[in-house]
Amino acid sequence: MAIKTDAVGKSWEPVSFEVEAARITQYADVVGEASPIHRDAEAARAAGYRDVVAPPMFAVVYSLPALGAALFDEEVGMDFARMVHGAQEFVWGEPVCADDVLSTTVTCKSIDERAGLGFYVFESVSTNQDGAETVRGTWTNIVRGVS
Amino acid sequence: MASYQVGDSLPELRVTPDAGLPRRYAEASGDMNPIHIDEEFAKSVGLPGCILHGLYSMAQVARAHTEAAGDPLALKRLAVQFRGMGFPEQEIRVTATVKAVEGDRVVTATEAAQGDNRIIRNGEAEFTA
């Protein structure tokens, strides 16, 4: 059975995410990012940022809600029991600060089969309230036993 | 400001996530996949126990670079492959070697391992120095 590729090129509705300072701090605490600029607005402003600023990998937090819609779409049809996160890339742009309102759009870039493995590649593009790109993510999920 | 040359190693980052870390990462990130937070579920799908989120391990690779740069926002690009499964209560060791320097941009080859288990491979990072 050939792998289903109908969803290639499909984009999903943008998903909005309002950044709270507390969420940035919670994330920084968990991953061990110790700088005061992730906790204290004054420290962040002294370093040249508008407000408490997120560490780069906070991109996961505001991108994931948009990814969810794509991953669970039946047109994509991934078998979650056999899925692993295979690879990830982020390219960062404008820093993300507390009170930013981000919009993330996900597109299915490719679905390929190689040696019985299905490679599902999604791109997420996140922009802030001024239209500046904050991150571009490439998410590769691998599903075993697709043929 | 540090100056880097091709072949230089970045300072190694070592961190040992505690048993409760996957749940805290799940709550902070929103990735509530039960293989990370439900011991019984993890065992029911053949895992020895809860596994680390790959994106948590990737965040440690990111941190190795921002700490080396001395700037929490220095990281401009990071690409990784997730291979071995990572586990709590085992030390993660992140290594990175400079493979190119272009102006103020430094590119490294980087990976993360727990003992001999290379959980992140073929990583490439780009940061401003």
PDB file of C-alpha atoms in Angstrom:
ATOM      1  CA  MET A   1       0.000   0.000   0.000  1.00  0.00           C
ATOM      2  CA  ALA A   2       1.474   3.325  -1.051  1.00  0.00           C
ATOM      3  CA  ILE A   3       1.740   6.081   1.507  1.00  0.00           C
ATOM      4  CA  LYS A   4      -1.005   8.717   1.363  1.00  0.00           C
ATOM      5  CA  THR A   5       0.382  12.072   0.182  1.00  0.00           C
ATOM      6  CA  ASP A   6      -2.858  14.072  -0.304  1.00  0.00           C
ATOM      7  CA  ALA A   7      -1.928  16.558   2.443  1.00  0.00           C
ATOM      8  CA  VAL A   8       1.315  17.729   0.805  1.00  0.00           C
ATOM      9  CA  GLY A   9       1.050  21.484   0.272  1.00  0.00           C
ATOM     10  CA  LYS A  10      -1.856  21.872   2.666  1.00  0.00           C
ATOM     11  CA  SER A  11      -1.748  24.800   5.122  1.00  0.00           C
ATOM     12  CA  TRP A  12      -3.844  25.039   8.244  1.00  0.00           C
ATOM     13  CA  GLU A  13      -5.510  28.106   9.773  1.00  0.00           C
ATOM     14  CA  PRO A  14      -3.063  30.286  11.749  1.00  0.00           C
ATOM     15  CA  VAL A  15      -3.122  29.708  15.503  1.00  0.00           C
ATOM     16  CA  SER A  16      -2.644  32.658  17.834  1.00  0.00           C
ATOM     17  CA  PHE A  17      -0.616  32.545  21.073  1.00  0.00           C
ATOM     18  CA  GLU A  18      -0.430  35.305  23.676  1.00  0.00           C
ATOM     19  CA  VAL A  19       2.916  35.272  25.472  1.00  0.00           C
ATOM     20  CA  GLU A  20       2.747  35.628  29.253  1.00  0.00           C
ATOM     21  CA  ALA A  21       5.867  36.525  31.230  1.00  0.00           C
ATOM     22  CA  ALA A  22       5.093  33.734  33.713  1.00  0.00           C
ATOM     23  CA  ARG A  23       5.065  31.184  30.885  1.00  0.00           C
ATOM     24  CA  ILE A  24       8.515  32.320  29.721  1.00  0.00           C
ATOM     25  CA  THR A  25       9.871  32.030  33.272  1.00  0.00           C
ATOM     26  CA  GLN A  26       8.280  28.621  33.815  1.00  0.00           C
ATOM     27  CA  TYR A  27       9.886  27.339  30.603  1.00  0.00           C
ATOM     28  CA  ALA A  28      13.286  28.869  31.421  1.00  0.00           C
ATOM     29  CA  ASP A  29      13.220  27.257  34.890  1.00  0.00           C
ATOM     30  CA  VAL A  30      12.479  23.805  33.473  1.00  0.00           C
ATOM     31  CA  VAL A  31      15.168  23.810  30.779  1.00  0.00           C
ATOM     32  CA  GLY A  32      17.793  25.508  32.977  1.00  0.00           C
ATOM     33  CA  GLU A  33      18.056  28.886  31.222  1.00  0.00           C
ATOM     34  CA  ALA A  34      19.288  30.895  34.212  1.00  0.00           C
ATOM     35  CA  SER A  35      19.509  34.473  32.878  1.00  0.00           C
ATOM     36  CA  PRO A  36      17.473  37.169  34.689  1.00  0.00           C
ATOM     37  CA  ILE A  37      16.278  38.466  31.284  1.00  0.00           C
ATOM     38  CA  HIS A  38      13.818  35.512  31.226  1.00  0.00           C
ATOM     39  CA  ARG A  39      12.430  36.557  34.641  1.00  0.00           C
ATOM     40  CA  ASP A  40      12.756  40.257  35.256  1.00  0.00           C
ATOM     41  CA  ALA A  41      11.461  43.009  32.942  1.00  0.00           C
ATOM     42  CA  GLU A  42      14.026  45.536  34.212  1.00  0.00           C
ATOM     43  CA  ALA A  43      16.916  43.152  33.516  1.00  0.00           C
ATOM     44  CA  ALA A  44      15.482  42.451  30.061  1.00  0.00           C
ATOM     45  CA  ARG A  45      15.115  46.172  29.275  1.00  0.00           C
ATOM     46  CA  ALA A  46      18.668  46.826  30.482  1.00  0.00           C
ATOM     47  CA  ALA A  47      19.787  44.185  27.958  1.00  0.00           C
ATOM     48  CA  GLY A  48      17.887  46.007  25.183  1.00  0.00           C
ATOM     49  CA  TYR A  49      14.632  44.018  25.019  1.00  0.00           C
ATOM     50  CA  ARG A  50      11.077  45.356  25.257  1.00  0.00           C
ATOM     51  CA  ASP A  51      10.109  43.101  28.170  1.00  0.00           C
ATOM     52  CA  VAL A  52      10.893  39.690  29.693  1.00  0.00           C
ATOM     53  CA  VAL A  53      12.363  37.824  26.714  1.00  0.00           C
ATOM     54  CA  ALA A  54      12.002  34.137  25.841  1.00  0.00           C
ATOM     55  CA  PRO A  55      14.937  31.765  25.335  1.00  0.00           C
ATOM     56  CA  PRO A  56      15.141  30.586  21.689  1.00  0.00           C
ATOM     57  CA  MET A  57      13.720  27.106  22.330  1.00  0.00           C
ATOM     58  CA  PHE A  58      10.545  28.678  23.785  1.00  0.00           C
ATOM     59  CA  ALA A  59       9.578  28.474  20.094  1.00  0.00           C
ATOM     60  CA  VAL A  60       8.324  24.986  20.945  1.00  0.00           C
ATOM     61  CA  VAL A  61       5.776  26.422  23.393  1.00  0.00           C
ATOM     62  CA  TYR A  62       4.133  28.834  20.949  1.00  0.00           C
ATOM     63  CA  SER A  63       4.459  26.649  17.839  1.00  0.00           C
ATOM     64  CA  LEU A  64       3.029  23.413  19.246  1.00  0.00           C
ATOM     65  CA  PRO A  65      -0.641  24.493  19.379  1.00  0.00           C
ATOM     66  CA  ALA A  66      -0.506  25.131  15.619  1.00  0.00           C
ATOM     67  CA  LEU A  67       1.316  21.859  14.949  1.00  0.00           C
ATOM     68  CA  GLY A  68      -1.409  19.917  16.750  1.00  0.00           C
ATOM     69  CA  ALA A  69      -4.063  20.669  14.140  1.00  0.00           C
ATOM     70  CA  ALA A  70      -1.792  19.432  11.364  1.00  0.00           C
ATOM     71  CA  LEU A  71      -0.581  16.303  13.133  1.00  0.00           C
ATOM     72  CA  PHE A  72      -4.113  15.168  14.010  1.00  0.00           C
ATOM     73  CA  ASP A  73      -5.630  15.934  10.580  1.00  0.00           C
ATOM     74  CA  GLU A  74      -7.105  12.757   9.095  1.00  0.00           C
ATOM     75  CA  GLU A  75      -6.026  13.885   5.639  1.00  0.00           C
ATOM     76  CA  VAL A  76      -2.425  13.527   6.883  1.00  0.00           C
ATOM     77  CA  GLY A  77      -3.334  10.219   8.472  1.00  0.00           C
ATOM     78  CA  MET A  78      -0.298   9.547  10.657  1.00  0.00           C
ATOM     79  CA  ASP A  79      -0.374   6.446  12.846  1.00  0.00           C
ATOM     80  CA  PHE A  80       0.560   7.920  16.222  1.00  0.00           C
ATOM     81  CA  ALA A  81       1.293   4.560  17.824  1.00  0.00           C
ATOM     82  CA  ARG A  82       4.162   4.163  15.338  1.00  0.00           C
ATOM     83  CA  MET A  83       5.329   7.774  15.181  1.00  0.00           C
ATOM     84  CA  VAL A  84       8.571   9.243  16.506  1.00  0.00           C
ATOM     85  CA  HIS A  85       9.910  12.792  16.300  1.00  0.00           C
ATOM     86  CA  GLY A  86      12.783  12.264  13.902  1.00  0.00           C
ATOM     87  CA  ALA A  87      14.322  15.665  13.364  1.00  0.00           C
ATOM     88  CA  GLN A  88      13.795  19.328  14.146  1.00  0.00           C
ATOM     89  CA  GLU A  89      15.142  22.604  12.878  1.00  0.00           C
ATOM     90  CA  PHE A  90      14.497  26.135  14.079  1.00  0.00           C
ATOM     91  CA  VAL A  91      15.683  29.348  12.401  1.00  0.00           C
ATOM     92  CA  TRP A  92      15.169  32.320  14.685  1.00  0.00           C
ATOM     93  CA  GLY A  93      14.336  35.909  13.778  1.00  0.00           C
ATOM     94  CA  GLU A  94      12.878  38.639  15.976  1.00  0.00           C
ATOM     95  CA  PRO A  95      13.085  37.922  19.755  1.00  0.00           C
ATOM     96  CA  VAL A  96       9.844  36.998  21.558  1.00  0.00           C
ATOM     97  CA  CYS A  97       8.874  39.081  24.602  1.00  0.00           C
ATOM     98  CA  ALA A  98       6.099  39.039  27.206  1.00  0.00           C
ATOM     99  CA  ASP A  99       2.765  40.382  25.869  1.00  0.00           C
ATOM    100  CA  ASP A 100       3.656  39.541  22.268  1.00  0.00           C
ATOM    101  CA  VAL A 101       0.799  38.034  20.277  1.00  0.00           C
ATOM    102  CA  LEU A 102       2.191  35.419  17.904  1.00  0.00           C
ATOM    103  CA  SER A 103       0.536  33.786  14.931  1.00  0.00           C
ATOM    104  CA  THR A 104       1.769  30.419  13.669  1.00  0.00           C
ATOM    105  CA  THR A 105       0.895  28.871  10.313  1.00  0.00           C
ATOM    106  CA  VAL A 106       1.752  25.249   9.546  1.00  0.00           C
ATOM    107  CA  THR A 107       2.191  23.752   6.080  1.00  0.00           C
ATOM    108  CA  CYS A 108       2.789  20.133   5.112  1.00  0.00           C
ATOM    109  CA  LYS A 109       6.001  20.304   3.055  1.00  0.00           C
ATOM    110  CA  SER A 110       6.447  16.662   2.086  1.00  0.00           C
ATOM    111  CA  ILE A 111       5.378  13.092   2.744  1.00  0.00           C
ATOM    112  CA  ASP A 112       7.782  10.430   1.531  1.00  0.00           C
ATOM    113  CA  GLU A 113       8.318   6.753   2.006  1.00  0.00           C
ATOM    114  CA  ARG A 114      11.800   5.296   2.293  1.00  0.00           C
ATOM    115  CA  ALA A 115      12.533   1.709   3.302  1.00  0.00           C
ATOM    116  CA  GLY A 116       9.148   1.195   4.940  1.00  0.00           C
ATOM    117  CA  LEU A 117       9.368   4.434   6.906  1.00  0.00           C
ATOM    118  CA  GLY A 118       7.051   7.382   6.333  1.00  0.00           C
ATOM    119  CA  PHE A 119       8.706  10.812   6.588  1.00  0.00           C
ATOM    120  CA  TYR A 120       6.191  13.600   7.305  1.00  0.00           C
ATOM    121  CA  VAL A 121       7.717  17.070   7.140  1.00  0.00           C
ATOM    122  CA  PHE A 122       5.836  20.155   8.377  1.00  0.00           C
ATOM    123  CA  GLU A 123       6.952  23.774   8.358  1.00  0.00           C
ATOM    124  CA  SER A 124       5.740  26.270  10.940  1.00  0.00           C
ATOM    125  CA  VAL A 125       6.167  30.008  10.469  1.00  0.00           C
ATOM    126  CA  SER A 126       5.515  32.268  13.439  1.00  0.00           C
ATOM    127  CA  THR A 127       5.125  36.044  13.270  1.00  0.00           C
ATOM    128  CA  ASN A 128       4.550  38.636  15.980  1.00  0.00           C
ATOM    129  CA  GLN A 129       1.979  41.454  16.228  1.00  0.00           C
ATOM    130  CA  ASP A 130       4.167  43.644  13.966  1.00  0.00           C
ATOM    131  CA  GLY A 131       4.377  40.971  11.269  1.00  0.00           C
ATOM    132  CA  ALA A 132       8.035  40.168  12.018  1.00  0.00           C
ATOM    133  CA  GLU A 133       9.019  36.510  11.763  1.00  0.00           C
ATOM    134  CA  THR A 134      10.117  35.085  15.135  1.00  0.00           C
ATOM    135  CA  VAL A 135      10.863  31.519  14.131  1.00  0.00           C
ATOM    136  CA  ARG A 136      10.602  29.100  11.239  1.00  0.00           C
ATOM    137  CA  GLY A 137      10.436  25.457  12.317  1.00  0.00           C
ATOM    138  CA  THR A 138      10.851  22.271  10.296  1.00  0.00           C
ATOM    139  CA  TRP A 139       9.322  19.273  12.065  1.00  0.00           C
ATOM    140  CA  THR A 140      10.089  15.785  10.763  1.00  0.00           C
ATOM    141  CA  ASN A 141       7.988  12.930  12.091  1.00  0.00           C
ATOM    142  CA  ILE A 142       8.808   9.348  11.176  1.00  0.00           C
ATOM    143  CA  VAL A 143       6.180   6.612  11.111  1.00  0.00           C
ATOM    144  CA  ARG A 144       7.303   2.990  11.074  1.00  0.00           C
ATOM    145  CA  GLY A 145       5.697   0.307   8.942  1.00  0.00           C
ATOM    146  CA  VAL A 146       3.853   2.399   6.354  1.00  0.00           C
ATOM    147  CA  SER A 147       4.262  -0.303   3.686  1.00  0.00           C
TER     148      SER A 147
ATOM    149  CA  MET B   1      33.665  38.533  23.096  1.00  0.00           C
ATOM    150  CA  ALA B   2      35.190  35.130  22.441  1.00  0.00           C
ATOM    151  CA  SER B   3      36.839  34.466  19.124  1.00  0.00           C
ATOM    152  CA  TYR B   4      36.401  31.028  17.617  1.00  0.00           C
ATOM    153  CA  GLN B   5      38.433  29.019  15.156  1.00  0.00           C
ATOM    154  CA  VAL B   6      37.474  25.960  13.163  1.00  0.00           C
ATOM    155  CA  GLY B   7      38.157  22.856  15.257  1.00  0.00           C
ATOM    156  CA  ASP B   8      37.587  24.568  18.620  1.00  0.00           C
ATOM    157  CA  SER B   9      35.398  22.730  21.121  1.00  0.00           C
ATOM    158  CA  LEU B  10      32.706  24.629  23.014  1.00  0.00           C
ATOM    159  CA  PRO B  11      32.605  24.038  26.794  1.00  0.00           C
ATOM    160  CA  GLU B  12      30.786  20.757  27.407  1.00  0.00           C
ATOM    161  CA  LEU B  13      27.355  21.064  29.040  1.00  0.00           C
ATOM    162  CA  ARG B  14      26.406  18.366  31.553  1.00  0.00           C
ATOM    163  CA  VAL B  15      22.961  18.117  33.122  1.00  0.00           C
ATOM    164  CA  THR B  16      21.090  15.292  34.870  1.00  0.00           C
ATOM    165  CA  PRO B  17      17.290  15.683  34.604  1.00  0.00           C
ATOM    166  CA  ASP B  18      15.532  14.391  37.733  1.00  0.00           C
ATOM    167  CA  ALA B  19      12.652  11.901  37.692  1.00  0.00           C
ATOM    168  CA  GLY B  20      10.056  14.693  37.743  1.00  0.00           C
ATOM    169  CA  LEU B  21      11.567  16.637  34.850  1.00  0.00           C
ATOM    170  CA  PRO B  22       9.510  15.095  31.993  1.00  0.00           C
ATOM    171  CA  ARG B  23       6.271  16.122  33.740  1.00  0.00           C
ATOM    172  CA  ARG B  24       7.544  19.651  34.339  1.00  0.00           C
ATOM    173  CA  TYR B  25       8.702  19.902  30.715  1.00  0.00           C
ATOM    174  CA  ALA B  26       5.303  18.601  29.546  1.00  0.00           C
ATOM    175  CA  GLU B  27       3.513  21.290  31.572  1.00  0.00           C
ATOM    176  CA  ALA B  28       5.882  24.051  30.426  1.00  0.00           C
ATOM    177  CA  SER B  29       5.838  23.076  26.747  1.00  0.00           C
ATOM    178  CA  GLY B  30       2.313  21.739  26.330  1.00  0.00           C
ATOM    179  CA  ASP B  31       3.527  18.393  24.940  1.00  0.00           C
ATOM    180  CA  MET B  32       1.526  16.008  27.134  1.00  0.00           C
ATOM    181  CA  ASN B  33       2.273  12.778  25.212  1.00  0.00           C
ATOM    182  CA  PRO B  34       1.801  10.045  27.881  1.00  0.00           C
ATOM    183  CA  ILE B  35       5.046   8.258  26.980  1.00  0.00           C
ATOM    184  CA  HIS B  36       6.774  11.112  28.832  1.00  0.00           C
ATOM    185  CA  ILE B  37       4.568  11.399  31.925  1.00  0.00           C
ATOM    186  CA  ASP B  38       2.688   8.136  32.526  1.00  0.00           C
ATOM    187  CA  GLU B  39       4.960   5.319  33.682  1.00  0.00           C
ATOM    188  CA  GLU B  40       2.280   2.648  33.215  1.00  0.00           C
ATOM    189  CA  PHE B  41       1.492   3.829  29.694  1.00  0.00           C
ATOM    190  CA  ALA B  42       5.182   3.979  28.762  1.00  0.00           C
ATOM    191  CA  LYS B  43       5.660   0.393  29.933  1.00  0.00           C
ATOM    192  CA  SER B  44       2.500  -0.728  28.095  1.00  0.00           C
ATOM    193  CA  VAL B  45       4.061   0.369  24.780  1.00  0.00           C
ATOM    194  CA  GLY B  46       7.304  -1.469  25.512  1.00  0.00           C
ATOM    195  CA  LEU B  47       9.429   1.315  26.988  1.00  0.00           C
ATOM    196  CA  PRO B  48      11.415   0.737  30.190  1.00  0.00           C
ATOM    197  CA  GLY B  49       9.788   3.859  31.688  1.00  0.00           C
ATOM    198  CA  CYS B  50       9.020   7.497  30.924  1.00  0.00           C
ATOM    199  CA  ILE B  51      11.367   8.924  28.301  1.00  0.00           C
ATOM    200  CA  LEU B  52      12.629  12.475  27.941  1.00  0.00           C
ATOM    201  CA  HIS B  53      11.035  14.782  25.380  1.00  0.00           C
ATOM    202  CA  GLY B  54      13.427  15.078  22.437  1.00  0.00           C
ATOM    203  CA  LEU B  55      12.716  18.822  22.458  1.00  0.00           C
ATOM    204  CA  TYR B  56      13.938  19.010  26.080  1.00  0.00           C
ATOM    205  CA  SER B  57      17.222  17.419  25.043  1.00  0.00           C
ATOM    206  CA  MET B  58      17.346  19.809  22.069  1.00  0.00           C
ATOM    207  CA  ALA B  59      16.904  22.687  24.542  1.00  0.00           C
ATOM    208  CA  GLN B  60      20.048  21.486  26.336  1.00  0.00           C
ATOM    209  CA  VAL B  61      21.944  21.539  23.029  1.00  0.00           C
ATOM    210  CA  ALA B  62      20.643  25.093  22.532  1.00  0.00           C
ATOM    211  CA  ARG B  63      21.754  26.088  26.045  1.00  0.00           C
ATOM    212  CA  ALA B  64      25.268  24.714  25.499  1.00  0.00           C
ATOM    213  CA  HIS B  65      25.575  27.246  22.675  1.00  0.00           C
ATOM    214  CA  THR B  66      24.013  30.285  24.346  1.00  0.00           C
ATOM    215  CA  GLU B  67      26.098  29.697  27.483  1.00  0.00           C
ATOM    216  CA  ALA B  68      29.251  29.399  25.385  1.00  0.00           C
ATOM    217  CA  ALA B  69      28.322  32.643  23.617  1.00  0.00           C
ATOM    218  CA  GLY B  70      27.499  34.379  26.905  1.00  0.00           C
ATOM    219  CA  ASP B  71      24.260  35.645  25.334  1.00  0.00           C
ATOM    220  CA  PRO B  72      20.901  33.877  25.922  1.00  0.00           C
ATOM    221  CA  LEU B  73      19.647  35.051  22.512  1.00  0.00           C
ATOM    222  CA  ALA B  74      22.804  34.256  20.501  1.00  0.00           C
ATOM    223  CA  LEU B  75      21.378  31.150  18.837  1.00  0.00           C
ATOM    224  CA  LYS B  76      20.152  31.814  15.270  1.00  0.00           C
ATOM    225  CA  ARG B  77      19.620  28.292  13.915  1.00  0.00           C
ATOM    226  CA  LEU B  78      19.627  24.767  15.316  1.00  0.00           C
ATOM    227  CA  ALA B  79      18.945  21.553  13.408  1.00  0.00           C
ATOM    228  CA  VAL B  80      19.085  18.120  15.071  1.00  0.00           C
ATOM    229  CA  GLN B  81      18.165  14.497  14.537  1.00  0.00           C
ATOM    230  CA  PHE B  82      16.598  12.553  17.425  1.00  0.00           C
ATOM    231  CA  ARG B  83      18.013   9.031  17.620  1.00  0.00           C
ATOM    232  CA  GLY B  84      18.378   7.141  20.907  1.00  0.00           C
ATOM    233  CA  MET B  85      15.712   7.625  23.573  1.00  0.00           C
ATOM    234  CA  GLY B  86      16.736   9.819  26.508  1.00  0.00           C
ATOM    235  CA  PHE B  87      15.911   8.948  30.112  1.00  0.00           C
ATOM    236  CA  PRO B  88      15.619  10.944  33.338  1.00  0.00           C
ATOM    237  CA  GLU B  89      18.176  10.399  36.099  1.00  0.00           C
ATOM    238  CA  GLN B  90      20.980   9.896  33.573  1.00  0.00           C
ATOM    239  CA  GLU B  91      23.494  12.603  32.790  1.00  0.00           C
ATOM    240  CA  ILE B  92      23.181  14.331  29.393  1.00  0.00           C
ATOM    241  CA  ARG B  93      26.441  15.498  27.907  1.00  0.00           C
ATOM    242  CA  VAL B  94      26.324  18.071  25.080  1.00  0.00           C
ATOM    243  CA  THR B  95      29.390  18.526  22.900  1.00  0.00           C
ATOM    244  CA  ALA B  96      29.976  20.952  20.030  1.00  0.00           C
ATOM    245  CA  THR B  97      32.875  21.579  17.660  1.00  0.00           C
ATOM    246  CA  VAL B  98      33.257  24.666  15.497  1.00  0.00           C
ATOM    247  CA  LYS B  99      33.111  23.763  11.813  1.00  0.00           C
ATOM    248  CA  ALA B 100      32.866  27.196  10.212  1.00  0.00           C
ATOM    249  CA  VAL B 101      33.274  30.855  11.118  1.00  0.00           C
ATOM    250  CA  GLU B 102      31.728  33.480   8.816  1.00  0.00           C
ATOM    251  CA  GLY B 103      32.034  37.019  10.134  1.00  0.00           C
ATOM    252  CA  ASP B 104      30.307  37.055  13.527  1.00  0.00           C
ATOM    253  CA  ARG B 105      28.465  33.776  12.752  1.00  0.00           C
ATOM    254  CA  VAL B 106      29.860  30.540  14.226  1.00  0.00           C
ATOM    255  CA  VAL B 107      28.620  27.153  12.970  1.00  0.00           C
ATOM    256  CA  THR B 108      29.111  23.998  15.040  1.00  0.00           C
ATOM    257  CA  ALA B 109      28.632  20.266  14.701  1.00  0.00           C
ATOM    258  CA  THR B 110      26.905  19.210  17.910  1.00  0.00           C
ATOM    259  CA  GLU B 111      25.389  16.208  19.639  1.00  0.00           C
ATOM    260  CA  ALA B 112      24.001  15.026  22.998  1.00  0.00           C
ATOM    261  CA  ALA B 113      24.614  11.662  24.669  1.00  0.00           C
ATOM    262  CA  GLN B 114      23.788   9.758  27.820  1.00  0.00           C
ATOM    263  CA  GLY B 115      26.792   7.483  28.290  1.00  0.00           C
ATOM    264  CA  ASP B 116      27.218   5.676  24.952  1.00  0.00           C
ATOM    265  CA  ASN B 117      23.620   6.407  23.932  1.00  0.00           C
ATOM    266  CA  ARG B 118      23.834   9.302  21.444  1.00  0.00           C
ATOM    267  CA  ILE B 119      20.338  10.734  21.799  1.00  0.00           C
ATOM    268  CA  ILE B 120      20.875  13.725  19.470  1.00  0.00           C
ATOM    269  CA  ARG B 121      23.071  13.324  16.418  1.00  0.00           C
ATOM    270  CA  ASN B 122      24.071  15.266  13.328  1.00  0.00           C
ATOM    271  CA  GLY B 123      23.225  18.527  15.034  1.00  0.00           C
ATOM    272  CA  GLU B 124      24.206  21.803  13.429  1.00  0.00           C
ATOM    273  CA  ALA B 125      24.008  25.116  15.251  1.00  0.00           C
ATOM    274  CA  GLU B 126      24.648  28.692  14.185  1.00  0.00           C
ATOM    275  CA  PHE B 127      25.168  31.476  16.718  1.00  0.00           C
ATOM    276  CA  THR B 128      26.503  35.005  16.874  1.00  0.00           C
ATOM    277  CA  ALA B 129      29.771  35.494  18.724  1.00  0.00           C
TER     278      ALA B 129
END
